Short mmCIF file of C-alpha atoms in Angstrom, two decimals:
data_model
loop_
_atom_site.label_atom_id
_atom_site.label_comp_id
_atom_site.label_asym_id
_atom_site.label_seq_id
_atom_site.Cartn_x
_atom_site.Cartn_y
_atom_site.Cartn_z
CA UNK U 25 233.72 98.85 18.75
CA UNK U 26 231.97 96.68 16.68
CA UNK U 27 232.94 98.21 13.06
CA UNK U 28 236.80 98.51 12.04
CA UNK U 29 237.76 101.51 10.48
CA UNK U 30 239.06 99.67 7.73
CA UNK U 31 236.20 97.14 7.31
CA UNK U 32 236.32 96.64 3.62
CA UNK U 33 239.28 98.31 2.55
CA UNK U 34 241.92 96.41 0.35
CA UNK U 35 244.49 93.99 2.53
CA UNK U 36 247.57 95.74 0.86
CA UNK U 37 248.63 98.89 3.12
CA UNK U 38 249.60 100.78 0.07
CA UNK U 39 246.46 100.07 -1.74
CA UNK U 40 244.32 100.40 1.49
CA UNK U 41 245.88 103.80 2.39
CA UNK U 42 244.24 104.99 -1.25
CA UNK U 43 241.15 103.60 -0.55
CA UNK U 44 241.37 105.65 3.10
CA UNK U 45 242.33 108.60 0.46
CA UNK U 46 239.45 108.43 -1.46
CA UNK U 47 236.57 107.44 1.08
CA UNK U 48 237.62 110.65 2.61
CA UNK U 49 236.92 112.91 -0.26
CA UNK U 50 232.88 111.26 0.04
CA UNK U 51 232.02 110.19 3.09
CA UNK U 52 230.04 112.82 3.77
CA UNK U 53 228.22 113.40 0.58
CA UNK U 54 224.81 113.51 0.67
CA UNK U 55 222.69 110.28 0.55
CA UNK U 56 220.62 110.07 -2.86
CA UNK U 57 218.12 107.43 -2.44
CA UNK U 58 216.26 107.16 -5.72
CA UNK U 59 214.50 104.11 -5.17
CA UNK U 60 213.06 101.92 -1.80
CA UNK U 61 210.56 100.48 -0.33
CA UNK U 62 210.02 102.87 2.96
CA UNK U 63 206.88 103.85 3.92
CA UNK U 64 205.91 107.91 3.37
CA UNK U 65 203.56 107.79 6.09
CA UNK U 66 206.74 107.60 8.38
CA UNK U 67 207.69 111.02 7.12
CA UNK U 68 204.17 111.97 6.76
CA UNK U 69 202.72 111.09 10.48
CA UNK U 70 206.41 111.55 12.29
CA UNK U 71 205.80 109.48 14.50
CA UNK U 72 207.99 107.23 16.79
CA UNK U 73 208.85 104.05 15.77
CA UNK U 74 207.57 101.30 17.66
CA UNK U 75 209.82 98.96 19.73
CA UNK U 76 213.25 97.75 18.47
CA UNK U 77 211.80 94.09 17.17
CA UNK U 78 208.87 96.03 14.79
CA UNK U 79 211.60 98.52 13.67
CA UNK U 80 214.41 96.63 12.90
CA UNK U 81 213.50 92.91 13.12
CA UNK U 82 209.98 91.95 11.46
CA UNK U 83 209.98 94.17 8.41
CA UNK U 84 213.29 92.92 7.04
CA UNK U 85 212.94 90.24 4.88
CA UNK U 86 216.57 89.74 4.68
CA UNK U 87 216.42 88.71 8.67
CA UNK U 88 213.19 86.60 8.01
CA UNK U 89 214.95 84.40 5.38
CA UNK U 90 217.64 83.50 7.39
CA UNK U 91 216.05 82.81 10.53
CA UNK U 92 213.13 80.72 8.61
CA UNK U 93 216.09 78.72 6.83
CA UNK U 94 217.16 77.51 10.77
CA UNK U 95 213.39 76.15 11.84
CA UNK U 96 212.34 80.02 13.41
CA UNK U 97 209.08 80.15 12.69
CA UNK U 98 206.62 83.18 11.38
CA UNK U 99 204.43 83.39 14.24
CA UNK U 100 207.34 83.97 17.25
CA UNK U 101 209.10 86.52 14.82
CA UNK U 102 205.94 88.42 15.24
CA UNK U 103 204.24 87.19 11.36
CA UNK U 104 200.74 87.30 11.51
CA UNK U 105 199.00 84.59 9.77
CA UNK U 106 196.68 85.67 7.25
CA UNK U 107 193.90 83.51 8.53
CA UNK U 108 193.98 85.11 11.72
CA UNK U 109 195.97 83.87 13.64
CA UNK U 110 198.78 86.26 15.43
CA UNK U 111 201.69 86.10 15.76
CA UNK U 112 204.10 87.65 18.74
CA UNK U 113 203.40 90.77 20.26
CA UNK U 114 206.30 91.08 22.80
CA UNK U 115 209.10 92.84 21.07
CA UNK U 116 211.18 91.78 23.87
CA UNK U 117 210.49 88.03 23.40
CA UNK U 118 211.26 89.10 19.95
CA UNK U 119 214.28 90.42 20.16
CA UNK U 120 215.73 87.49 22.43
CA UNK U 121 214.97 85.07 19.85
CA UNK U 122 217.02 87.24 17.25
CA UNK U 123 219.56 87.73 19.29
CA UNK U 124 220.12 83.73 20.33
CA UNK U 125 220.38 83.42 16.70
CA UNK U 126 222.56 86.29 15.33
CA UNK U 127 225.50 84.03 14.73
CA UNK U 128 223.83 82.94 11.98
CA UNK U 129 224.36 86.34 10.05
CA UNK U 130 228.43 86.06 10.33
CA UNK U 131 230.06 87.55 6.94
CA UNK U 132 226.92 88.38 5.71
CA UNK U 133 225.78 91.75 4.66
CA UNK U 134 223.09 92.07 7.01
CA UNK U 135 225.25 91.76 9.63
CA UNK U 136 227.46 94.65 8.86
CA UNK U 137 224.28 96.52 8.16
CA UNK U 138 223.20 95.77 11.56
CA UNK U 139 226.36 96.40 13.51
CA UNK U 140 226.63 99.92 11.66
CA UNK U 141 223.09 100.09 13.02
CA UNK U 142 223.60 99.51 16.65
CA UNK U 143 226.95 101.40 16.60
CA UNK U 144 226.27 104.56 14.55
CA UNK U 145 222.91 105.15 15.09
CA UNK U 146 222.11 103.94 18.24
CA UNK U 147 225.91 104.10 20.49
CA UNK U 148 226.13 100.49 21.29
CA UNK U 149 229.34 99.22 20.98
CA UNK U 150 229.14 95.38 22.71
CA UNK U 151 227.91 92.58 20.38
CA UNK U 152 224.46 91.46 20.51
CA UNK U 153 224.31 88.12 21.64
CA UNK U 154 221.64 86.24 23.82
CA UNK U 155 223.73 87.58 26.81
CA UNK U 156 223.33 91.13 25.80
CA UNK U 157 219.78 91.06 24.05
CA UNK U 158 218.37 93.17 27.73
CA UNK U 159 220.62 95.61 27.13
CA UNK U 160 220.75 96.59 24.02
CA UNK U 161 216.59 96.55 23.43
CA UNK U 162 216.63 99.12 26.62
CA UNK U 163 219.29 101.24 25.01
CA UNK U 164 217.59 100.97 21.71
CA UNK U 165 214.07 101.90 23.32
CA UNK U 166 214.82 104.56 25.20
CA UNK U 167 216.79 106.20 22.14
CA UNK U 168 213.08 105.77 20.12
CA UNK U 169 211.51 107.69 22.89
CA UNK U 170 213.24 111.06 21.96
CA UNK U 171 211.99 113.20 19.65
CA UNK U 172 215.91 112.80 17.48
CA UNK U 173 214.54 109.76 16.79
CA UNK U 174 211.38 110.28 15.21
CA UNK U 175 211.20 109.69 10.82
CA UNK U 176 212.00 113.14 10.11
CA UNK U 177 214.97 113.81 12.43
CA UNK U 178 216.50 110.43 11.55
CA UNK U 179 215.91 111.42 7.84
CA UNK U 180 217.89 114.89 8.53
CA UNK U 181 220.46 112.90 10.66
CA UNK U 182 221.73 110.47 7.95
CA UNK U 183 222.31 113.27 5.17
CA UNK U 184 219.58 112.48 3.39
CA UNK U 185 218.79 114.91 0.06
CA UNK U 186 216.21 112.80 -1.64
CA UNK U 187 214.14 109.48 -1.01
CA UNK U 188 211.90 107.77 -3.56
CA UNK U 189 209.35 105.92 -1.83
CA UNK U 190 207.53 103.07 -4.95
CA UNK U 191 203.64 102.70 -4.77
CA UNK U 192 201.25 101.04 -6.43
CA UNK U 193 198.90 103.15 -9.17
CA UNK U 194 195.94 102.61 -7.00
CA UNK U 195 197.59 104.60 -3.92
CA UNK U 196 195.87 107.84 -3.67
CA UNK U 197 199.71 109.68 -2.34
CA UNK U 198 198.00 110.85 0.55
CA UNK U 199 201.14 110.51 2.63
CA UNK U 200 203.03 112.43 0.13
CA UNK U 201 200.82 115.04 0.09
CA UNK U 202 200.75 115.51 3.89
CA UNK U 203 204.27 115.77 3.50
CA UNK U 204 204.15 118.37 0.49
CA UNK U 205 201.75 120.41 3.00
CA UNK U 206 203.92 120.14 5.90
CA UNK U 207 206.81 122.38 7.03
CA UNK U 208 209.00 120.14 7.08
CA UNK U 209 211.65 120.23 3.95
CA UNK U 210 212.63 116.72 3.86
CA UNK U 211 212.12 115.77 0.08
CA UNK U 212 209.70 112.47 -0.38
CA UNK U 213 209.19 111.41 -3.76
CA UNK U 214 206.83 108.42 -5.02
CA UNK U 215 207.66 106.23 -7.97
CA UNK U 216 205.02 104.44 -9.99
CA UNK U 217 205.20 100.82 -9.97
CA UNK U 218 201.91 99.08 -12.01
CA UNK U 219 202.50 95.73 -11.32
CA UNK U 220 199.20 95.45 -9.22
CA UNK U 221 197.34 95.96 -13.01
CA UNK U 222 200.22 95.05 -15.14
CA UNK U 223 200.61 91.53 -14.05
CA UNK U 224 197.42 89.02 -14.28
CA UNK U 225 198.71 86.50 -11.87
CA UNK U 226 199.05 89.34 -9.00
CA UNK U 227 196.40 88.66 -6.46
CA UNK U 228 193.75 90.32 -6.99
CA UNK U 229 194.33 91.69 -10.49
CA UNK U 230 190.55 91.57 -11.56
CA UNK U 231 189.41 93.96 -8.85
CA UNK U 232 192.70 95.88 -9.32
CA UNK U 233 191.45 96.95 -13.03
CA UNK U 234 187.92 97.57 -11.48
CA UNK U 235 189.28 100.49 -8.93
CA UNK U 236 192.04 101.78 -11.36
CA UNK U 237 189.23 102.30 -14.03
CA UNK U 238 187.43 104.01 -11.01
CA UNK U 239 190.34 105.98 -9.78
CA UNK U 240 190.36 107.46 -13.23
CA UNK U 241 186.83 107.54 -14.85
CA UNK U 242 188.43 105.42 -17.94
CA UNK U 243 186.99 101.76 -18.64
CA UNK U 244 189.38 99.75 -18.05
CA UNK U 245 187.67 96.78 -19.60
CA UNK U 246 188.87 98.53 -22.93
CA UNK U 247 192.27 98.39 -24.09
CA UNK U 248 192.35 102.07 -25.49
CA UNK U 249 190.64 102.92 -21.89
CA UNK U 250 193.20 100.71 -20.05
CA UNK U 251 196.62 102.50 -21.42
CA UNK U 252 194.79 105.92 -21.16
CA UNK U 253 194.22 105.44 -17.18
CA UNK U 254 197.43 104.52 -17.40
CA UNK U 255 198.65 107.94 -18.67
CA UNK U 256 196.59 109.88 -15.92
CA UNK U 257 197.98 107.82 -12.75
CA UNK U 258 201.40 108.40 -14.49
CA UNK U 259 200.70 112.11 -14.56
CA UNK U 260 199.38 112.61 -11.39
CA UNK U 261 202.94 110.56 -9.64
CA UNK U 262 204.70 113.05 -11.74
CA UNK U 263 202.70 115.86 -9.90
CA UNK U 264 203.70 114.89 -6.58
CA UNK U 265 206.96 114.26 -7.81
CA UNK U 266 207.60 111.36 -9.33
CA UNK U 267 210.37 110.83 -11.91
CA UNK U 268 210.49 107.31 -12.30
CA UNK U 269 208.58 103.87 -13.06
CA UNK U 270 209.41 100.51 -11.61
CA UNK U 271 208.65 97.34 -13.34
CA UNK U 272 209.22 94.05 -11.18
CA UNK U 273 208.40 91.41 -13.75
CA UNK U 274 209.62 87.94 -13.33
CA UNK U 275 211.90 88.43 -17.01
CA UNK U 276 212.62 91.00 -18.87
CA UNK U 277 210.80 89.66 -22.00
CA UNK U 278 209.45 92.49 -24.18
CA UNK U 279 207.20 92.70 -27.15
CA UNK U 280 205.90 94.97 -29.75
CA UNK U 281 202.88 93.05 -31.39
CA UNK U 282 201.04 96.06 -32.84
CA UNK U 283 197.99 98.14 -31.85
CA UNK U 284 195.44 95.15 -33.30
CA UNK U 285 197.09 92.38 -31.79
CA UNK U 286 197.75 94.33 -28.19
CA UNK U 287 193.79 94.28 -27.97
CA UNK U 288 193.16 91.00 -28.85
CA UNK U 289 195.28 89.68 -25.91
CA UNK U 290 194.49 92.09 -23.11
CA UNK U 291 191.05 90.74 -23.98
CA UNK U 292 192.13 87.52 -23.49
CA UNK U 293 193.42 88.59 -20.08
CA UNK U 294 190.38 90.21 -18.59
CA UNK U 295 188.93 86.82 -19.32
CA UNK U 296 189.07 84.13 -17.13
CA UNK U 297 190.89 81.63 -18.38
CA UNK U 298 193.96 83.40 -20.11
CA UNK U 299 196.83 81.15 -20.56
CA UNK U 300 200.31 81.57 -18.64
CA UNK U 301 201.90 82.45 -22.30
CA UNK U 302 199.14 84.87 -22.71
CA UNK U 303 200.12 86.13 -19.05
CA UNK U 304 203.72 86.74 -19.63
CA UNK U 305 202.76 88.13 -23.58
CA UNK U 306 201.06 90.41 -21.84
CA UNK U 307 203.92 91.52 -19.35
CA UNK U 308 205.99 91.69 -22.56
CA UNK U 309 203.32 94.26 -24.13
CA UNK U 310 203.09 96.40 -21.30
CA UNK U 311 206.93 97.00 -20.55
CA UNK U 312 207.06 98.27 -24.20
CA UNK U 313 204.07 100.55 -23.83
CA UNK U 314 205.58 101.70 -20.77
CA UNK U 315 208.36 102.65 -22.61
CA UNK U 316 206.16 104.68 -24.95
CA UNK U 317 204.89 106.78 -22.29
CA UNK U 318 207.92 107.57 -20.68
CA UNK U 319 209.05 108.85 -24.04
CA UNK U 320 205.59 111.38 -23.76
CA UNK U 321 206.40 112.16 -19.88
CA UNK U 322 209.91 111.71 -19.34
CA UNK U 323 209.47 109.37 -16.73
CA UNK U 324 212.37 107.29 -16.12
CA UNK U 325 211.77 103.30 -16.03
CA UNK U 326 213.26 100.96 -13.96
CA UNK U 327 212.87 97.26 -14.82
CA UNK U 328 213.94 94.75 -12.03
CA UNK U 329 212.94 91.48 -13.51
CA UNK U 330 214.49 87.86 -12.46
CA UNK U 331 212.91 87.35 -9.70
CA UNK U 332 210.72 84.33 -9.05
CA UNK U 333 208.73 85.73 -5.95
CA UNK U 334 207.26 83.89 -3.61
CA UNK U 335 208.55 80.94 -4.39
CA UNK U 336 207.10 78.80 -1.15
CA UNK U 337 203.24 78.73 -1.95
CA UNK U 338 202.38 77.72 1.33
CA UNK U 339 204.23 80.80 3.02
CA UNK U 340 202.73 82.69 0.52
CA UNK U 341 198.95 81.20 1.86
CA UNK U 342 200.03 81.40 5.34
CA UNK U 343 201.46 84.53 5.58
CA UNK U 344 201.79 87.11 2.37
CA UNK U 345 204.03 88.09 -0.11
CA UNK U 346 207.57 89.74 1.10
CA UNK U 347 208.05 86.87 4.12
CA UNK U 348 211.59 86.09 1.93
CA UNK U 349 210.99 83.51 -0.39
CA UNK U 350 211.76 85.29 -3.70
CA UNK U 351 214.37 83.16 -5.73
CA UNK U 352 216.61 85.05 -8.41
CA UNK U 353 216.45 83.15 -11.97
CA UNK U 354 218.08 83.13 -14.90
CA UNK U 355 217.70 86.21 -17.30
CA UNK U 356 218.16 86.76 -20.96
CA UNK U 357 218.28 90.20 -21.63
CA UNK U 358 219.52 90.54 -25.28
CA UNK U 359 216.85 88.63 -26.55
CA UNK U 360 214.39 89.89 -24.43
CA UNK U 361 214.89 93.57 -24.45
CA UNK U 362 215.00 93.50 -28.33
CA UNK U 363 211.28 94.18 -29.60
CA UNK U 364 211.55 96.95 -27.17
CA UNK U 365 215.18 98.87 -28.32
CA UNK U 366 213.88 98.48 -31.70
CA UNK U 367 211.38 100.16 -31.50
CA UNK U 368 212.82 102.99 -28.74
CA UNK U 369 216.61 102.10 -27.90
CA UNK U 370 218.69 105.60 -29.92
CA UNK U 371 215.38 107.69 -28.49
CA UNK U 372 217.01 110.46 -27.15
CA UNK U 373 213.78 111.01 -24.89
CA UNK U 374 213.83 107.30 -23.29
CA UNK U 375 216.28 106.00 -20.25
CA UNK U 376 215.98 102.54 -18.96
CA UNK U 377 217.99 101.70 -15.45
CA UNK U 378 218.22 97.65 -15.76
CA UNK U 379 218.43 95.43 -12.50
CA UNK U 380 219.42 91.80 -12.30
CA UNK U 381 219.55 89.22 -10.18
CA UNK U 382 221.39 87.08 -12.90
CA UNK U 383 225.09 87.51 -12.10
CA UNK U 384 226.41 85.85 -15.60
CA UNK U 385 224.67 88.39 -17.40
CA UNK U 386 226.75 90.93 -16.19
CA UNK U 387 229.82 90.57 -18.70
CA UNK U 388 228.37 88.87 -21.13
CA UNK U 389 224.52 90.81 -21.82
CA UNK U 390 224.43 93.68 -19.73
CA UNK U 391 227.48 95.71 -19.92
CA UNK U 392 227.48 95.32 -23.51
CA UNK U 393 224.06 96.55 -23.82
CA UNK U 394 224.26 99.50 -21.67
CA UNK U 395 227.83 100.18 -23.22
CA UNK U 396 225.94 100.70 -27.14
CA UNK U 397 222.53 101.44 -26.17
CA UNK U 398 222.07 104.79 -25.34
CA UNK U 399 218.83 104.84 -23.54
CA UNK U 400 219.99 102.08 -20.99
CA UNK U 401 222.21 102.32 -17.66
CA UNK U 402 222.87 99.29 -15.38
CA UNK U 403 221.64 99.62 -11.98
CA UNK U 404 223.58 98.46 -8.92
CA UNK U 405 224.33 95.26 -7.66
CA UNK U 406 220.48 94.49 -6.10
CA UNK U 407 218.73 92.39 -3.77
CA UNK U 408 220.74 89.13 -2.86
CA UNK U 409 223.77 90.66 -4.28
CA UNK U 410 223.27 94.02 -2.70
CA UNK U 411 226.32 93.11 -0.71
CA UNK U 412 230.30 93.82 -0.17
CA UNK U 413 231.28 90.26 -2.49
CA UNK U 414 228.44 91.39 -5.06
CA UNK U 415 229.29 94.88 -5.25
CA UNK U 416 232.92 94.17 -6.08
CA UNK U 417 232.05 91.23 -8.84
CA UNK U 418 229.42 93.94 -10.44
CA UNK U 419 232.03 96.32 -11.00
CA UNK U 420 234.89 93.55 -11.68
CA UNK U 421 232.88 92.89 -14.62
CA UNK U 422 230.98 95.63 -16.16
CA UNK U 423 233.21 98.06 -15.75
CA UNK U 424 235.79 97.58 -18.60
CA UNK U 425 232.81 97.21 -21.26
CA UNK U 426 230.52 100.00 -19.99
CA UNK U 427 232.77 102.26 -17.83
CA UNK U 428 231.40 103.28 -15.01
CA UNK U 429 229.36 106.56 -16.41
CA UNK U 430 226.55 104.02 -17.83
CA UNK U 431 226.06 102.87 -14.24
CA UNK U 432 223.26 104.41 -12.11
CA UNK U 433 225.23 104.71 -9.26
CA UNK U 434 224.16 103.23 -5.76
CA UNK U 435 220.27 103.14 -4.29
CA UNK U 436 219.63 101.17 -1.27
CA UNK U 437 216.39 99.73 -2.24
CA UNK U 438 215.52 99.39 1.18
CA UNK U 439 212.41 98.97 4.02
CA UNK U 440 214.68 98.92 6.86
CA UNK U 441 215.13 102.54 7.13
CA UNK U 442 217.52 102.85 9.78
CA UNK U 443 219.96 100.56 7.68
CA UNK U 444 220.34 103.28 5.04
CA UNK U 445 223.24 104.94 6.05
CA UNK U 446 224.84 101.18 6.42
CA UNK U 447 224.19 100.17 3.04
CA UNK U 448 225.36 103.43 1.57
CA UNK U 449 228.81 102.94 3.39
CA UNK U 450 228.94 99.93 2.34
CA UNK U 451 228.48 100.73 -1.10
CA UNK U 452 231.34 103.98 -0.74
CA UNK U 453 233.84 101.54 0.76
CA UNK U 454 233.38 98.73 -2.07
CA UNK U 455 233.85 101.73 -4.87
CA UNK U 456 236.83 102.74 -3.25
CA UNK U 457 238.52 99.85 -2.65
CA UNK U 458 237.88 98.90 -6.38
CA UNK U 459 238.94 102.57 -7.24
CA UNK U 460 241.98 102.37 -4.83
CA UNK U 461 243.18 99.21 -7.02
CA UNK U 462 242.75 100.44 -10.32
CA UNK U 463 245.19 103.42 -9.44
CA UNK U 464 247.67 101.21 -7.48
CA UNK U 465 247.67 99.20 -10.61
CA UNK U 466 248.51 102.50 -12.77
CA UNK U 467 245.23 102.09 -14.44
CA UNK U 468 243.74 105.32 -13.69
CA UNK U 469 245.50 108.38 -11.84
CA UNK U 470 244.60 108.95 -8.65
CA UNK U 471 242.69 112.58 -9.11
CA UNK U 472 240.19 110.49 -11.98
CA UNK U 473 239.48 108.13 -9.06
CA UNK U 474 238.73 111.09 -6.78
CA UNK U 475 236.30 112.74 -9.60
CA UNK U 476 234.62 109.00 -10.35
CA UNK U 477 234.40 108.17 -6.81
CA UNK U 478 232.07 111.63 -6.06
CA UNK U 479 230.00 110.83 -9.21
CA UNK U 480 229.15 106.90 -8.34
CA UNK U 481 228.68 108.06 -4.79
CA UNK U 482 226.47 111.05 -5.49
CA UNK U 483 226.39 112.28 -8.95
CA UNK U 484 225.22 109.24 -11.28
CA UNK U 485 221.96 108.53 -9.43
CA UNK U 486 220.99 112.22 -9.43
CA UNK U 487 221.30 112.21 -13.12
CA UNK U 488 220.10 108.84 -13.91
CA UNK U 489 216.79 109.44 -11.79
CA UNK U 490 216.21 113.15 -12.80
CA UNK U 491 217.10 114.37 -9.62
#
């Protein structure tokens, strides 16, 4: 087989046979899924995926990166260019290539998400290697032939209760409507992420204002006009289900520089022209009126700032955004979340989930934050620490400041959608083992690790998301 029943699990037999204890009272919980990056027309259309290169290969950014980082180009992992020219069509030729290379992913998380991939989901249980790339694309595409395949059977198989999908406030939710009208009881939910008219260096942001001024008959040129289109898009996500915001700014900086001085700037920024400190000022604004209207509409906010994305401008030309080139950075959250908790951090109305991609701020900024403020709660370890190592250090170091009930509990964050079960046992094993110590180590009794392990498996994100 190519996963040990044990993977994870502590060393120590007495310690691991805990952790066994434990990941057998939630195993097979429910998945919550609160926040990714799938796409609802999956659910919407049900149709079949395409072959095992487009489904599990050229979407994933983590496999990109790493591939990229060895001289694989764009083009034969089957990357368009966006001047025109295409990239590979043959997922075959596709998957040989990833499979010559799959050494590369040793001890890292994508490779257990992969194995529990191939194992659980699709009954292969000989590595992939160049040797056995044939076999296991034939096995793979004839399981995406059969209708237990298809979005909303795979969605059923995994367990799954709820799935935010994240789209931008232009999206008309078309997919999530065809779902709402559908038979099918699969629950789809959208979250509402602005960045496409939040952020003025986002491509495109001048013709982004134009459409979300006509999506809602405000003028958008207007300040007044700008927040209260705004308001409307935020109401209409909550219609079809929406219950949360997510803000991907590259810090966390907020700001509260009055109704006056807000209109002066975003003037500034429909100008050509406006200056990068006017740029970020402007970020700064808009997280704190964000906050504002999630006070009105209950609307939870997630900000997952630190992220310098797409760092390689020439990939970026070439090829998009999401090709794997985002960067974490350093954060400074106490100083930067301060105009905002001033102004809304004991509102009883307001919860904030914070992300990070700065490990140091864990002990020192985070967990002290989330352990006095009572609007905040720390989301999980994310992104390039969305991994067995990362998990453990995340809880190694907020826990004994914030506890774990100011945690959000786990989301997967995810466009690989097959992988979703993967990272969630991941994420169950890591919890346990770190559960199974702190009771070998008399620090909690066994039954409290039972009851914690349910509620950062299953009952934290439901209550942190509204769900």
């Amino acid at each position: 087989m190519l996963l040990h029943e044990d993977r994870l699990f502590p060393a120590d037999p007495d310690t691991r046979a805990i952790a066994r204890r434990l990941f057998a009272e939630i195993t097979n919980l429910p998945l919550i899924c609160p926040h990714g990056h799938t796409d609802p027309a999956w659910f919407a259309d049900n149709e079949r995926f395409p072959d095992p290169a487009q489904l599990l290969i050229v979407p994933d950014h983590y496999v990109l990166r790493m591939l990229v980082s060895q001289g694989v180009d764009y083009p034969s992992l089957g990357i368009a260019g966006l001047d025109g020219k295409p990239g590979e069509t043959d997922g075959r030729k596709i998957w040989r290539l990833f499979a010559e290379h799959y050494h590369l992913f040793r001890s890292t998380p994508t490779r257990l998400w992969l194995d529990h991939t191939l194992q659980e989901l699709f009954g292969i249980d000989v590595p992939l290697s160049a040797a056995t790339a044939d076999a296991h694309y034939d096995q793979i595409s004839n399981c995406l032939t059969q209708d237990a395949f298809r979005p909303r059977a795979l969605f059923d198989r995994f367990g799954i209760e709820v799935i935010t999908t994240t789209e931008s406030p232009l999206d008309d939710l078309r997919h999530h409507k065809a779902i709402g009208d559908s038979e099918w009881d699969g629950r789809v939910i959208t979250a509402y992420r602005p960045d496409p008219v939040v952020d003025p260096e986002f491509e495109g942001f001048a013709d982004n204002l134009k459409k979300f001024g006509e999506l809602t008959d405000e003028d958008t040129g207007s300040w007044q006009g700008y927040l209260e289109a705004h308001r409307k898009r935020r109401a209409f996500f909550a219609s079809m289900g929406a219950t949360s915001t997510d803000h991907g700014h590259p810090t966390a900086r907020t700001t509260d520089i009055g109704e006056a001085a807000a209109e002066d700037l975003f003037a500034r920024i429909i100008r050509d022209g406006a200056s990068s400190d006017d740029k970020e000022l402007f970020r700064a604004q808009m997280l704190t009126e964000m906050a504002a209207m999630s006070c009105d509409d209950g609307l939870v906010m997630q900000i997952h700032a630190g992220s310098h994305r797409n760092h390689n401008k020439q990939v970026f030309d070439l090829y998009g955004r999401d090709r794997g080139f985002d960067i974490p950075t350093r954060t400074n959250y106490v100083a930067a979340l301060k105009p905002l908790l001033d102004r809304f951090g004991m509102d009883p109305r307001l919860s904030i989930i914070l992300f990070t991609l700065d490990e140091t701020a864990y002990s020192r900024e985070l967990a002290p934050l989330a352990g006095a403020y009572p609007c905040l709660k720390l989301g999980p370890a994310w992104w390039f620490f969305d991994s067995a190592d990362g998990m453990l250090r995340y809880r190694e170091q907020v826990t004994e400041t914030a506890g774990y009930y100011n945690t959000a509990g786990f989301n997967d964050d995810t466009r690989a959608f097959p992988s979703i079960p993967a990272r969630h046992d991941v994420a169950r094993r890591i919890d346990c083992a770190f559960l199974a110590r702190q009771v070998a180590e008399h620090r909690i009794r066994e039954d409290e690790a039972r009851e914690v392990a349910v509620d950062l498996t299953y009952g934290l994100a439901k209550k942190s998301y509204n769900l």
